[in-house]
mmCIF file of C-alpha atoms and ligand atoms in Angstrom:
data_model
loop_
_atom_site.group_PDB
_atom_site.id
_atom_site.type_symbol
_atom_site.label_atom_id
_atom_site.label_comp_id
_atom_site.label_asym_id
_atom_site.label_seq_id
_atom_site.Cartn_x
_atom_site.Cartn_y
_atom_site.Cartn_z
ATOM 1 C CA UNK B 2 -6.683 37.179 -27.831
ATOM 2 C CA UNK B 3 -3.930 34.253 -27.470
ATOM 3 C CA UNK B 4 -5.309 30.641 -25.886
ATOM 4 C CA UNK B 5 -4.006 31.363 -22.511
ATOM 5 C CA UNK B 6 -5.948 34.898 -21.729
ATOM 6 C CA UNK B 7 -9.041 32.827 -22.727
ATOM 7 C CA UNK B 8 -9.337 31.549 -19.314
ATOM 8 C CA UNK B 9 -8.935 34.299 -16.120
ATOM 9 C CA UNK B 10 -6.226 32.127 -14.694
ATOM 10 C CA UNK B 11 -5.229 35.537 -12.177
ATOM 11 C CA UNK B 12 -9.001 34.439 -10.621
ATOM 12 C CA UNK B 13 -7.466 30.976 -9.347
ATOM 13 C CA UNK B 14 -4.255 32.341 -7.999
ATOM 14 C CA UNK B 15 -5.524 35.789 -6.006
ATOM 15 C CA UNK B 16 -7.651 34.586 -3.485
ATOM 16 C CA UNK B 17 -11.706 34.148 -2.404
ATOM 17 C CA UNK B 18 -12.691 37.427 -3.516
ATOM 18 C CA UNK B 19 -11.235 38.245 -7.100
ATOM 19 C CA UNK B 20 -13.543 38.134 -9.889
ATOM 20 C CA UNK B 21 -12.922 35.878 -12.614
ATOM 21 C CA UNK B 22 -13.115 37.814 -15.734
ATOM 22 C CA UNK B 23 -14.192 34.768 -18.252
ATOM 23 C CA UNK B 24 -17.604 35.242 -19.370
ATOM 24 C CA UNK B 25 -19.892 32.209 -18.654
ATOM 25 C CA UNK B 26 -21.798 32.754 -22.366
ATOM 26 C CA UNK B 27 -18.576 32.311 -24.580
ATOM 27 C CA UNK B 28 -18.692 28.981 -25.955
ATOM 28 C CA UNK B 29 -15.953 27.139 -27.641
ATOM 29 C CA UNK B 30 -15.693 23.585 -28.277
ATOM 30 C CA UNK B 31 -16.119 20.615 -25.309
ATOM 31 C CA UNK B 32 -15.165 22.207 -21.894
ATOM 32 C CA UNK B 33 -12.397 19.170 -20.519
ATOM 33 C CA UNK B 34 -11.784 18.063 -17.104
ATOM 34 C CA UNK B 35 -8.683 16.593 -16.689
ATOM 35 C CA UNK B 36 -6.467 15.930 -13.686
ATOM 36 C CA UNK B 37 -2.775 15.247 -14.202
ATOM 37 C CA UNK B 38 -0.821 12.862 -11.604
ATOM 38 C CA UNK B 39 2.694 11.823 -11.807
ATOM 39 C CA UNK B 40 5.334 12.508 -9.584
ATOM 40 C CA UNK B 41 7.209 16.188 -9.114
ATOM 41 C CA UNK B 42 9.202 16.994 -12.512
ATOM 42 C CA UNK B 43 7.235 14.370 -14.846
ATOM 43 C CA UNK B 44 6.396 18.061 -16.349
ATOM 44 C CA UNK B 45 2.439 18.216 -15.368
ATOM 45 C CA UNK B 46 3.135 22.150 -15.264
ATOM 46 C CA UNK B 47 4.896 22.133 -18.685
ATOM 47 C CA UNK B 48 2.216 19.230 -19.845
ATOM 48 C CA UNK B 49 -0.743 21.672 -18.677
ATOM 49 C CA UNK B 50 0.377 24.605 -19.912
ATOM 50 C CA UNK B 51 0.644 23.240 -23.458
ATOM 51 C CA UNK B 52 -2.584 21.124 -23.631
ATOM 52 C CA UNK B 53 -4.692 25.168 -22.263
ATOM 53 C CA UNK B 54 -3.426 26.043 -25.172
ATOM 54 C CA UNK B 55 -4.598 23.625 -27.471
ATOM 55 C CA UNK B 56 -7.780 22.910 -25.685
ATOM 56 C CA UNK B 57 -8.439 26.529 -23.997
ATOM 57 C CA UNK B 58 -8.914 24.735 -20.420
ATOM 58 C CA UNK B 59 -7.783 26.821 -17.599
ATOM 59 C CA UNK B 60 -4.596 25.474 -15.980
ATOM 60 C CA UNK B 61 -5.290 24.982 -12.059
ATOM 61 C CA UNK B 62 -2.102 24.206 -9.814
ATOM 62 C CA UNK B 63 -2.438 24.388 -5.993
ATOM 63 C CA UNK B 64 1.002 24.714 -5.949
ATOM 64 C CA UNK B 65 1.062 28.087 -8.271
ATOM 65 C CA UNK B 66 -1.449 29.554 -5.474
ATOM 66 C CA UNK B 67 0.654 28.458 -2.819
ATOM 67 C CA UNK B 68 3.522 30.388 -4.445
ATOM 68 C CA UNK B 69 1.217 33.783 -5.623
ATOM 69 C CA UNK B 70 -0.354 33.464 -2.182
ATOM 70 C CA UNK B 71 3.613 33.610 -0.718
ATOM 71 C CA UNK B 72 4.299 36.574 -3.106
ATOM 72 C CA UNK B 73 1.293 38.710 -2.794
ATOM 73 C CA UNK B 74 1.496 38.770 1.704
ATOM 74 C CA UNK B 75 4.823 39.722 1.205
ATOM 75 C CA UNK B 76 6.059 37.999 4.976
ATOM 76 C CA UNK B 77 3.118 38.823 6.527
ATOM 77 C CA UNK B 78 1.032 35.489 5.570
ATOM 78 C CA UNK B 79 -1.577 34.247 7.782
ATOM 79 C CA UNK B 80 -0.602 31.785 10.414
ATOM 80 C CA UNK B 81 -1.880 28.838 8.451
ATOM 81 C CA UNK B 82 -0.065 30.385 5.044
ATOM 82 C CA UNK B 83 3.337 30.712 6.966
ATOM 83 C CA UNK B 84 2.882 27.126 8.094
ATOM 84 C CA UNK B 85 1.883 26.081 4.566
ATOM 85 C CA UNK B 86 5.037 28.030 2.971
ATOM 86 C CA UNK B 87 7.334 26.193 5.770
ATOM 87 C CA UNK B 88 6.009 22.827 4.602
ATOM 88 C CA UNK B 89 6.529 23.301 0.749
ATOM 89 C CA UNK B 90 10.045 24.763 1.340
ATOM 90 C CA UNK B 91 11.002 21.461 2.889
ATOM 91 C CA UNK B 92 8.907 19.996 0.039
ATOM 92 C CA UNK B 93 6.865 18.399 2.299
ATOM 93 C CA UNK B 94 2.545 18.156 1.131
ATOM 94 C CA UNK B 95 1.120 20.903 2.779
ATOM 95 C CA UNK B 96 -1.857 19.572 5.143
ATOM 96 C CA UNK B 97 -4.914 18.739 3.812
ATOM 97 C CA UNK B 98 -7.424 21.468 5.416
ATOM 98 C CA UNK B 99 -4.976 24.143 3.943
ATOM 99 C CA UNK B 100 -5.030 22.956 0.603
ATOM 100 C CA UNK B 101 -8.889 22.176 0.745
ATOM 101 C CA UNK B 102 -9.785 25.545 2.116
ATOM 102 C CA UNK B 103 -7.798 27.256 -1.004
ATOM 103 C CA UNK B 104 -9.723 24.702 -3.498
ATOM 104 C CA UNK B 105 -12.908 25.365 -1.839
ATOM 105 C CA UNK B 106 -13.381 28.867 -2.179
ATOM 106 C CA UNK B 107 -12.406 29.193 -5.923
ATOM 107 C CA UNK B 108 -14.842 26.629 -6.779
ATOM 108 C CA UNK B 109 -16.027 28.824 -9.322
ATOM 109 C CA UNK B 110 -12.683 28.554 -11.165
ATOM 110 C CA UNK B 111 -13.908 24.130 -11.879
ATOM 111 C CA UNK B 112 -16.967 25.929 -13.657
ATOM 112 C CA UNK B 113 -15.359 27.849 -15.802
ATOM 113 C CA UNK B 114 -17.119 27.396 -19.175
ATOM 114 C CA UNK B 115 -13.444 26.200 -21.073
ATOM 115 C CA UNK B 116 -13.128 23.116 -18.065
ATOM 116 C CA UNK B 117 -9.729 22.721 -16.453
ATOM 117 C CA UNK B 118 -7.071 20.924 -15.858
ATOM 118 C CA UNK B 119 -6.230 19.863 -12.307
ATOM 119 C CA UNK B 120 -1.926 19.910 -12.152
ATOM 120 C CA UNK B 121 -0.523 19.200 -8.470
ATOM 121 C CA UNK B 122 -4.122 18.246 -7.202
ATOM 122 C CA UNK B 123 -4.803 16.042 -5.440
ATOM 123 C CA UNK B 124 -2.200 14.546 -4.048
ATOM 124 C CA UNK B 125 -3.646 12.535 -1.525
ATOM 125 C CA UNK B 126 -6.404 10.347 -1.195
ATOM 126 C CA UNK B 127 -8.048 12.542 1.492
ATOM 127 C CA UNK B 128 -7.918 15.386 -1.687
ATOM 128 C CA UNK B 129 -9.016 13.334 -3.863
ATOM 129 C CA UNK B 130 -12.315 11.815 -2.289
ATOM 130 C CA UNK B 131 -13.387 15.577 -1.542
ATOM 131 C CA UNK B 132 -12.613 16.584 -4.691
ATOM 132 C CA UNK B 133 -14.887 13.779 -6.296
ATOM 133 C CA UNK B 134 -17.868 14.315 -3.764
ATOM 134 C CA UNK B 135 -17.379 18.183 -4.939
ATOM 135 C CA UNK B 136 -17.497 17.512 -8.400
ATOM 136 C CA UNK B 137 -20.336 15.134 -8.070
ATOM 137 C CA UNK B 138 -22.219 18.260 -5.702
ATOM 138 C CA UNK B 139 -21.294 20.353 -8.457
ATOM 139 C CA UNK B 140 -22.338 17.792 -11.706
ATOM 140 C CA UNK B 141 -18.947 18.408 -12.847
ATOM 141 C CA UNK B 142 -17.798 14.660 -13.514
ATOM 142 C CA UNK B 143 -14.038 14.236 -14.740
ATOM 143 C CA UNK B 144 -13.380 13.222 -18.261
ATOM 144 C CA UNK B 145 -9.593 11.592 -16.852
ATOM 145 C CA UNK B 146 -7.164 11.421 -15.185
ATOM 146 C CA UNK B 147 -3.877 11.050 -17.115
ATOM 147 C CA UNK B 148 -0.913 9.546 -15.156
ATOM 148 C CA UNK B 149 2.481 10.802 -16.313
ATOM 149 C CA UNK B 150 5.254 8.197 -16.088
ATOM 150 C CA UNK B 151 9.178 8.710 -16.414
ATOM 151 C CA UNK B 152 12.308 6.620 -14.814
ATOM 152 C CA UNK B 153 13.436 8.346 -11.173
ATOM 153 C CA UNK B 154 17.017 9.164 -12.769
ATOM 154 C CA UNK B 155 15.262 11.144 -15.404
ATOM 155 C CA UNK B 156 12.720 12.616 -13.027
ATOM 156 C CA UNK B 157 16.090 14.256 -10.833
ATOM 157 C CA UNK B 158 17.702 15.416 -13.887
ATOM 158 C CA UNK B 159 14.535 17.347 -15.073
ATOM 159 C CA UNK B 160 14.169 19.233 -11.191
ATOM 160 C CA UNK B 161 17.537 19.870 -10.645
ATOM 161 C CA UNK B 162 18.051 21.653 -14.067
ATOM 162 C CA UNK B 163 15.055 23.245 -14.080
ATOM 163 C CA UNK B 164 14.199 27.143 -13.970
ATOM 164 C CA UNK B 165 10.993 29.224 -14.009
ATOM 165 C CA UNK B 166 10.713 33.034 -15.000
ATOM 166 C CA UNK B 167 10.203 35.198 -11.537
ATOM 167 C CA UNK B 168 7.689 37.399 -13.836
ATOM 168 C CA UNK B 169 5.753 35.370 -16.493
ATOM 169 C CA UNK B 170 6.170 32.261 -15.011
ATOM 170 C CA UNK B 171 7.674 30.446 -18.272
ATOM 171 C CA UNK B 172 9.915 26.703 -17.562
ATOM 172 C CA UNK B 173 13.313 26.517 -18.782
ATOM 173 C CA UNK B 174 15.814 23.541 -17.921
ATOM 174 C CA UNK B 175 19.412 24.793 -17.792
ATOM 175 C CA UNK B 176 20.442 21.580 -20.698
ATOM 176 C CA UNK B 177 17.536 20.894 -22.153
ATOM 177 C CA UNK B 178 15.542 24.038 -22.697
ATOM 178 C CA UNK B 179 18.143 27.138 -21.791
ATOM 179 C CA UNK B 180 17.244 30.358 -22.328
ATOM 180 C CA UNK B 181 18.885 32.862 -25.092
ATOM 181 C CA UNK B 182 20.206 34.953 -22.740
ATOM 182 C CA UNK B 183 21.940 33.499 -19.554
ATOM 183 C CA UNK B 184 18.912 33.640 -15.994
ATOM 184 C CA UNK B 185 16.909 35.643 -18.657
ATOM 185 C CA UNK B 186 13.351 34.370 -19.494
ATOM 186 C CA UNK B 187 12.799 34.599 -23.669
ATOM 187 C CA UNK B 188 9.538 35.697 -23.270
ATOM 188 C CA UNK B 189 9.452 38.906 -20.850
ATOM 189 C CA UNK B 190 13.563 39.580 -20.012
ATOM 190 C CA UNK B 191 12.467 38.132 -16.202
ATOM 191 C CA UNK B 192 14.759 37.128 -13.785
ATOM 192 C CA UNK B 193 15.237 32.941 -14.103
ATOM 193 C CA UNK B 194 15.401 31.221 -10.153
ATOM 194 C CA UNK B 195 15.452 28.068 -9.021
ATOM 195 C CA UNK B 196 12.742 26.814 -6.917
ATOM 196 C CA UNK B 197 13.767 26.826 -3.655
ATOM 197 C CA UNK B 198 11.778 23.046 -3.814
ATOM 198 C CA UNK B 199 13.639 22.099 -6.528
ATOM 199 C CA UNK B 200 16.853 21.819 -4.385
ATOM 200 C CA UNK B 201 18.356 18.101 -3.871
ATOM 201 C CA UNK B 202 17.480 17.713 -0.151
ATOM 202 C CA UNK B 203 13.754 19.126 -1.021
ATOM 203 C CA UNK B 204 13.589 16.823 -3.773
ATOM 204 C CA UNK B 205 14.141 13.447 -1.748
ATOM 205 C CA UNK B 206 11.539 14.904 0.545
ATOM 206 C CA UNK B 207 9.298 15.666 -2.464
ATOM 207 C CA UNK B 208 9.738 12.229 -4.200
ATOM 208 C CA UNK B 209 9.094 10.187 -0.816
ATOM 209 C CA UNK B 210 5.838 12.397 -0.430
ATOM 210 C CA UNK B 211 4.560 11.564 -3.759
ATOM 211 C CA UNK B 212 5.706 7.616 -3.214
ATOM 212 C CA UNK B 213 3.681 7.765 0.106
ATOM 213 C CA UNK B 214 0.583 10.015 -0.372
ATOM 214 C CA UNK B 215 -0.101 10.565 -3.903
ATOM 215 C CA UNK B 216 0.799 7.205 -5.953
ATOM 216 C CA UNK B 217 -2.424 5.888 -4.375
ATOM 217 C CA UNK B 218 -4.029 7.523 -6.286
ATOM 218 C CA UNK B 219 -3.427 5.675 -9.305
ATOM 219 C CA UNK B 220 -5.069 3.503 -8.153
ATOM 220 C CA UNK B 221 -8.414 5.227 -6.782
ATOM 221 C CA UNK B 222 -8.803 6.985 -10.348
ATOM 222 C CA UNK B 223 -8.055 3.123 -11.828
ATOM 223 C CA UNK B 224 -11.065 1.874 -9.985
ATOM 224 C CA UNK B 225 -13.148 4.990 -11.362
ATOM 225 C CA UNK B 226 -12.597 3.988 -14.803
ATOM 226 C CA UNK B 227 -11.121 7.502 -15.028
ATOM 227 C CA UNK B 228 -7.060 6.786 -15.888
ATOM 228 C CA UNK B 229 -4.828 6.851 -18.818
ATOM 229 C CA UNK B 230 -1.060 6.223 -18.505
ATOM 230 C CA UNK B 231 1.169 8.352 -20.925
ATOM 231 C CA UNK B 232 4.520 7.671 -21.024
ATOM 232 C CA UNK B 233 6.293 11.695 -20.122
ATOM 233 C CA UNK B 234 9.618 10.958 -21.967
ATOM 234 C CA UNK B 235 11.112 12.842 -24.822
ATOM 235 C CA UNK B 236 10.705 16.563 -25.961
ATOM 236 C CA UNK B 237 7.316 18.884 -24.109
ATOM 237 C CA UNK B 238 5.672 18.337 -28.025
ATOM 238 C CA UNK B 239 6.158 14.723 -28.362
ATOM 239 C CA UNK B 240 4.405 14.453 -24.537
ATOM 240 C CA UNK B 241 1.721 16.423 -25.667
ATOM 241 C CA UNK B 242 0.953 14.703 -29.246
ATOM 242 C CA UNK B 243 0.651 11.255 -27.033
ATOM 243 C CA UNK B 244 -1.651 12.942 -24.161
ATOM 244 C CA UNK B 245 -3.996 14.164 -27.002
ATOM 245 C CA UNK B 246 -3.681 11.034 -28.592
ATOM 246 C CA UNK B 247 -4.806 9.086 -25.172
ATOM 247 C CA UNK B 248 -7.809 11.941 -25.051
ATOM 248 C CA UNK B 249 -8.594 11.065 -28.342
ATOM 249 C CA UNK B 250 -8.149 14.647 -29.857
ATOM 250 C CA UNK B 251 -7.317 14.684 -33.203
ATOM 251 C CA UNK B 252 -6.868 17.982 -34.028
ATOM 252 C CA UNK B 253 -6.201 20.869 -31.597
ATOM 253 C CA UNK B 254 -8.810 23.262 -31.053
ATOM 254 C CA UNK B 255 -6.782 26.649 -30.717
ATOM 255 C CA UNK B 256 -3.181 26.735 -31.723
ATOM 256 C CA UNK B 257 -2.091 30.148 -30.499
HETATM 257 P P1 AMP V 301 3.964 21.819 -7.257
HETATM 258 O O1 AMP V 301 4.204 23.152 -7.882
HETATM 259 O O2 AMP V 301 2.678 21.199 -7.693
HETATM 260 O O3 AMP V 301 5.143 20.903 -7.373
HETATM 261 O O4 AMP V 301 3.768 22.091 -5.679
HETATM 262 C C1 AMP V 301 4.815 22.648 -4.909
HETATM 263 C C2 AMP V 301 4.577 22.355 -3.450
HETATM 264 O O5 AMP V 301 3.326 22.923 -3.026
HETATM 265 C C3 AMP V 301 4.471 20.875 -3.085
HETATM 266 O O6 AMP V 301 5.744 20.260 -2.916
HETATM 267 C C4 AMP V 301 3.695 20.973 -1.777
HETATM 268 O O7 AMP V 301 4.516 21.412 -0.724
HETATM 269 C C5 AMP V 301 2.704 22.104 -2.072
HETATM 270 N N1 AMP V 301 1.454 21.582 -2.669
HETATM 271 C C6 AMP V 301 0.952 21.908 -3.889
HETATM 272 N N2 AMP V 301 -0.198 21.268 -4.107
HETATM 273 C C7 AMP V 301 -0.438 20.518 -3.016
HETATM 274 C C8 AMP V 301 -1.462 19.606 -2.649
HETATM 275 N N3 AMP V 301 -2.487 19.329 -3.482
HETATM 276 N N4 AMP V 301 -1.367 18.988 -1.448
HETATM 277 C C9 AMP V 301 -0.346 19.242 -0.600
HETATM 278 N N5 AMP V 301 0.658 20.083 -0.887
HETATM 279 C C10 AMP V 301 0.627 20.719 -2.086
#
């Protein structure tokens, strides 16, 4: 069994009612809580991918249930989806009920014996005072918070070129990271797309939302005692060696 089918990460993306397959009993090393801030393209996605599979924490992104949520209804979303999907194609924040509602009823998934890691939540401060009177209802308290930081001109080159696997999800960048095989993912042959968010005129929208609503936060998780700043340039390895570093993990726990 590899690091990443560890942890039922399916159970976070379909919805109240699917059953999350990891077993409570299996035990393996500390079980982290981590939330990951920075700004869209500081590579939180790539950043949490990488550190599940060192640490075997289960990788929780609001905005990869926003996007399963948009695949699975197939155009025939809920009124409050629709709106949600309108919102993130502009690359605005979707509103805060929305988001909270989806958080809320997978609260099982910030149990999950392996811990998580928080990537895209919360993004404002409304989010993130719930989230910490949930986690203290819950006696889940967060180990950190680590802040991603990277110059804007870098941050534009890393969205724009960027390109994620229709099927398995994987993150390419088109000068950076291409794949083998021209729009074909390395891992499963998938179909490589754009985000339709990662487009210029989303992206201003995107950076101004994160400038207005979510860089607050710093400074709420600051006064918790809670943040670490890692610096998110050079090569996805390099970022991770430093965020273990700034966790204080020596060696990682699972390699596969
Ligand atoms: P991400 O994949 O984290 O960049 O999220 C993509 C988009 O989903 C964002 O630009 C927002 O439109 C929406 N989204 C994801 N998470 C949140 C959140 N916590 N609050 C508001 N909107 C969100």
């Amino acid at each position: 069994m590899n690091a990443l089918s560890r942890n039922d990460r399916a159970a976070w993306l379909m919805g109240p009612s699917f059953k999350c397959l990891a077993t409570p009993e299996e035990s393996r090393g500390p079980a982290w809580r981590l939330v990951l801030l920075g700004p869209p393209g500081v590579g939180k996605g790539t950043q949490a991918e990488l550190i599940s599979a060192c640490l075997g924490t289960c990788h929780l992104s609001t905005g990869d249930v926003f996007r399963a949520a948009c695949r699975r209804c197939g155009g025939k979303e809920t009124p409050a989806m629709a709106a949600a999907l309108e919102f993130m194609r502009r690359g605005d924040l979707v509103p805060d009920d929305i988001v909270w509602e989806a958080v809320r009823e997978r609260v099982g998934c910030l149990h999950c014996h392996g811990g998580f890691i928080l990537d895209g939540f919360p993004r404002t401060l409304s989010q993130a005072e719930s989230l910490q009177h949930l986690l203290e209802e819950e006696r889940l308290p967060l180990h950190a918070v680590i802040r991603y930081s990277l110059p804007l001109e870098e941050i534009v080159a890393r969205l724009s070129g960027r390109r994620t696997c229709e099927a398995c999800k994987a993150i390419f960048h088109i000068s950076t990271h291409p794949p083998q095989k021209e729009n074909k993912c390395d891992h499963c042959g998938g179909k490589l797309c754009q985000r339709e968010d990662d487009r210029p005129e989303s992206i201003a929208v995107r950076m101004e939302a994160y400038k207005n609503s979510t860089a607050p936060l710093i400074q709420f998780y600051q006064n918790l005692g809670l943040l670490t700043v890692v610096q998110a340039t050079g090569s996805p390895e390099q970022i991770l060696e430093r965020t273990l570093a700034a966790l204080k993990i020596e060696t990682p726990l699972i390699t596969e």
